[in-house]
Amino acid sequence: MIHSGPAITVQMLDDGIAEFKFDLQNESVNKFNRVTLDDLDAAVQAVKAHPEIRGLLVTSGKNFFIVGADITEFGGVFSHGRDYIQDWTMDIHRIFNAFEDLDIPKVVAINGFALGGGFEMCLANDYRVMSDKAQVGLPELTLGLIPGFGGIIRLARVIGVAKAIEWISSTRPRKAADALADGAVDEVAEHDKLRDTALAALKRAIAGEIDWQAKRALKLQAVEVPGGAADSYFEGVRAELAKTTNPEQYPASKAFLDVIEKSADMARDQAVAVEAEHFAGVAVTPQADALIGLFLADQVIKRAAKKNAAAAREVKKAAVLGAGIMGGGIAYQAATKGTAVIMKDIGQAQLDLGMNEAEKQLARQLQRGRISEDKKNATLKLIEPSLSYDGFNAVDIVIEAVTENIKVKEIVLKEAENALREDAILASNTSTISITELAKGLQRPANFVGMHFFNPVPVMPLVEVIRGEQSSDEAIATAVALALSMGKSPIVVQDCPGFLVNRVLFPYFGAFDRLIKDGACLIKIDQVMEDFGWPMGPAYLSDVIGLDTCVHASKVLADGFPDRMKTDYTGATEALFKTDRLGQKNGKGFYKYVADDSGRKRKTADDEVKDILAPHVDAAAPGSVDFTAEEIRDRLMLAMCNEVARCIDEKIVASPEEADMALIMGLGFPRFRGGALRYIDQIGLKEYVALCDRYAHLGKAYEAPQILREMAAKGERFFN
Ligand code: NAD
């Protein structure tokens, strides 16, 4: 044995070939943590000390090759600041360069996922052989980072600048055939022949039949920029990328391009220094902090869901009550994931609509080549439209998604309970009505939970699973497991008006109404909040949800939390609703929706709105007061963030990670900000509380809750 470390072993095979195997001890996957990096350093030195080695076969002892850098270690490194990070990165370059510079051919056998640092290690080899089951890529931008182990420099030199830009900006892992076509790997092998193929390539390299020196030399020198004129080329690329990603919001999307541009005419050692400088620059941004936080939060919610689903009963068959927007969507989603489902409504026309919608969605999937004709037909067969409760004694769970009316729901839930087996679970998709309240009319309240899906169901990942006062662990577990099997991300929350997501959304809408009342311009408010990163501003969002739904839900919340959600005036949303403006659904709300040439309804400012709002505004006219962007942002965000903090305090949601992920997935909270609690952390608790004090005169919604005052006093944060 030439080297035997905690992450790497180097062992002589025949013919002067040594196997350099990544196999991190006590871990299920290989990753570049500190242990692996130090061991790589040591293993390279060991190889150098053995001149009898004529070539290296680089392999993995795990199912994946190397999944990337250990993201849990980033916090510790990044907290030391930019200079430290740059030195840290330069030290990794020293190790990777020393590996690359070993005076023998190195052939890597990529047996599974090689992502981020894992793929950067592949690029430091001279020849890459990839299993037809593996995937490679550089997803660093999703974390607000750029590749930092030489990946930008080497990929641009291996596959060319234009393709490297495409690979890095898309963040998408590539399958073997695509990686081969782009020249990122040299050969693809059937999975079980990978090792033999890589070994044969190494022998050919040793024999001089593969010009590995030339392949390596390419990575050590300058790279050509398409068209030759770097300035105009990069300017064009920047403009193109900015169409889909705002570089102010995602600085890494610009930084990696800067690296390619600045280092294009440099040799490797100089070029990696440019990469290190820019890596350190993005690593200290709040966006990287937020996006890395989300990656880690995603793991927290996955672990929590797994734990919450532990006591689940098996669901062989489900049923949905209501074939409307939500019921139809839920039935479709369950069926696409293989669960048979009865879809019951009170009218044939509604059932036909629900089935047609499912058929349309599946036809679209078929057209896009995502599913086969057989899969389409099989999925449709799994949905059984019904006008009666026949067959309900065979279902394991029912999700009620009928009209949002407590009287209707009470009747329907009772009927369903009578038709069900005693052990079956009953869930309601209500968006506002208390689960504990709905359970009161039921004989088996322990079997009853909330399952709050979001619209459109096939697209929105979040499901709030709501625990009523009497909901059993088994009922919660079954709902969580069903949501997981439907490909969703369930988060368990305690029962309260609006649950988590709507409870924190409505103070934000309340702050919007209040701004309008104080004379702010609704178009400016939307613009400011879209610049903040929301996919749409509050006026537009209200129109999309429907002003009727907004008014109805805001009343439920005002009843639940009168101290901060009840008003003694008619807000803009209600004022418009009272004139039959319902939003997008009837073509007029805060905006009017007019069909353009292609027939698509476009939002347009509507002068009529000003007239309707005039009696409800305390200023000379609606929109006549010029609020600063900061004031608009702060008034809206404080109202929302304070409510999220209250939900943590009241344990409506179990952890800050789950709270922030729920807002990201359920509301479209800007990802690069990481969520409401991360936003408070980034402002700083003390500064945030001071900001609340400035707006406290507007009402309780803006006052800092006690939990934040206490955290500020103790110097605490939500995330460390
Ligand atoms: P919808 O009006 O589109 O559909 C309701 C369906 O229920 C209709 O097809 C109606 O015929 C049917 N129905 C009425 N009484 C029935 C009964 N006794 N038995 C069987 N079916 C009956 O409404 P929707 O938007 O799908 O909302 C359904 C539920 O989902 C509501 O509780 C709503 O609050 C909730 N929700 C809606 C959204 C959304 O964005 N639309 C989002 C989350 C939750």
Coordinates of N, CA and C and ligand atoms in Angstrom, one line a residue, residues 321-327 344-347 350 389 400-405 408-409 412 415 428-432 452-455 545, ligand 1:
L321 N -62.5 14.9 -2.6 CA -63.8 15.5 -2.7 C -63.7 16.9 -3.3
G322 N -64.4 17.0 -4.5 CA -64.3 18.3 -5.2 C -63.4 18.1 -6.4
A323 N -63.9 18.4 -7.6 CA -63.1 18.2 -8.8 C -62.7 19.6 -9.4
G324 N -62.7 20.6 -8.5 CA -62.4 22.0 -8.9 C -60.9 22.2 -9.2
I325 N -60.5 23.4 -9.1 CA -59.0 23.8 -9.3 C -58.1 22.9 -8.4
M326 N -58.5 22.8 -7.1 CA -57.6 22.1 -6.2 C -57.8 20.6 -6.2
G327 N -59.1 20.2 -6.1 CA -59.4 18.7 -6.1 C -58.9 18.1 -7.4
K344 N -64.5 12.7 -6.4 CA -66.0 12.9 -6.3 C -66.4 14.3 -6.3
D345 N -67.5 14.6 -7.1 CA -68.0 16.0 -7.1 C -69.6 15.8 -7.1
I346 N -70.3 17.0 -7.0 CA -71.7 16.9 -7.0 C -72.4 17.0 -8.4
G347 N -71.6 17.4 -9.4 CA -72.1 17.6 -10.7 C -71.3 16.9 -11.8
Q350 N -68.7 19.3 -13.5 CA -67.5 19.6 -12.7 C -66.5 18.4 -12.9
Y389 N -70.5 8.1 -3.0 CA -69.5 7.6 -2.1 C -69.2 6.1 -2.3
E400 N -60.5 16.4 1.3 CA -61.6 17.2 1.0 C -61.1 18.6 0.4
A401 N -61.7 18.9 -0.8 CA -61.3 20.1 -1.5 C -62.5 20.8 -2.1
V402 N -63.6 20.8 -1.3 CA -64.8 21.5 -1.8 C -64.8 23.0 -1.5
T403 N -65.8 23.7 -1.9 CA -65.9 25.1 -1.8 C -65.5 25.6 -0.3
E404 N -64.8 26.7 -0.2 CA -64.4 27.2 1.1 C -65.5 27.8 1.9
N405 N -66.3 26.9 2.5 CA -67.5 27.4 3.2 C -67.7 26.4 4.4
V408 N -70.7 24.0 4.2 CA -70.6 23.0 3.2 C -69.6 21.9 3.6
K409 N -68.4 22.4 4.1 CA -67.4 21.5 4.5 C -67.8 20.6 5.6
V412 N -70.0 17.9 4.2 CA -69.3 17.0 3.3 C -68.4 16.1 4.1
E415 N -70.4 13.4 5.8 CA -70.9 12.3 4.8 C -69.7 11.4 4.5
S428 N -58.5 17.9 5.2 CA -59.1 19.0 4.5 C -58.1 19.9 3.9
N429 N -58.4 20.3 2.6 CA -57.5 21.3 2.0 C -57.9 22.7 2.2
T430 N -58.6 23.0 3.3 CA -59.1 24.3 3.5 C -57.9 25.3 3.6
S431 N -58.0 26.5 3.1 CA -56.9 27.4 3.3 C -57.0 28.3 4.5
T432 N -58.2 28.3 5.1 CA -58.3 29.2 6.3 C -59.0 28.7 7.5
H452 N -52.8 21.2 3.3 CA -53.0 22.5 2.5 C -52.1 22.5 1.3
F453 N -52.6 22.2 0.2 CA -51.9 22.3 -1.1 C -51.9 23.7 -1.6
F454 N -51.0 24.0 -2.6 CA -50.9 25.3 -3.2 C -51.2 25.2 -4.7
N455 N -51.7 26.3 -5.2 CA -52.2 26.4 -6.6 C -51.1 26.9 -7.5
I545 N -54.6 35.8 -7.0 CA -55.3 34.9 -6.0 C -56.8 35.1 -6.1
Ligands
NAD1 P1 -63.4 25.3 -6.8 O1 -64.6 26.2 -6.7 O2 -62.6 25.3 -8.0 O3 -63.9 23.8 -6.6 C1 -64.7 23.4 -5.6 C2 -65.4 22.1 -6.1 O4 -66.1 21.5 -5.0 C3 -66.5 22.4 -7.2 O5 -66.2 21.6 -8.3 C4 -67.8 22.0 -6.5 O6 -68.7 21.5 -7.4 C5 -67.3 21.0 -5.6 N1 -68.2 20.7 -4.5 C6 -69.1 21.6 -3.8 N2 -69.8 20.9 -2.9 C7 -69.4 19.6 -3.0 C8 -69.8 18.4 -2.4 N3 -70.8 18.4 -1.4 N4 -69.3 17.2 -2.7 C9 -68.3 17.2 -3.7 N5 -67.9 18.3 -4.3 C10 -68.4 19.5 -4.0 O7 -62.5 25.6 -5.5 P2 -61.0 25.4 -5.3 O8 -60.3 26.6 -5.6 O9 -60.6 24.1 -5.9 O10 -60.9 25.3 -3.7 C11 -61.2 24.1 -3.0 C12 -60.7 24.2 -1.6 O11 -59.3 24.4 -1.7 C13 -61.2 25.4 -0.8 O12 -61.3 25.0 0.5 C14 -60.1 26.4 -0.9 O13 -60.0 27.3 0.1 C15 -58.8 25.5 -1.0 N6 -57.7 26.1 -1.6 C16 -57.8 26.8 -2.8 C17 -56.6 27.3 -3.3 C18 -56.7 28.1 -4.6 O14 -55.8 28.8 -5.0 N7 -57.8 27.9 -5.4 C19 -55.4 27.1 -2.8 C20 -55.3 26.4 -1.6 C21 -56.5 25.8 -1.0

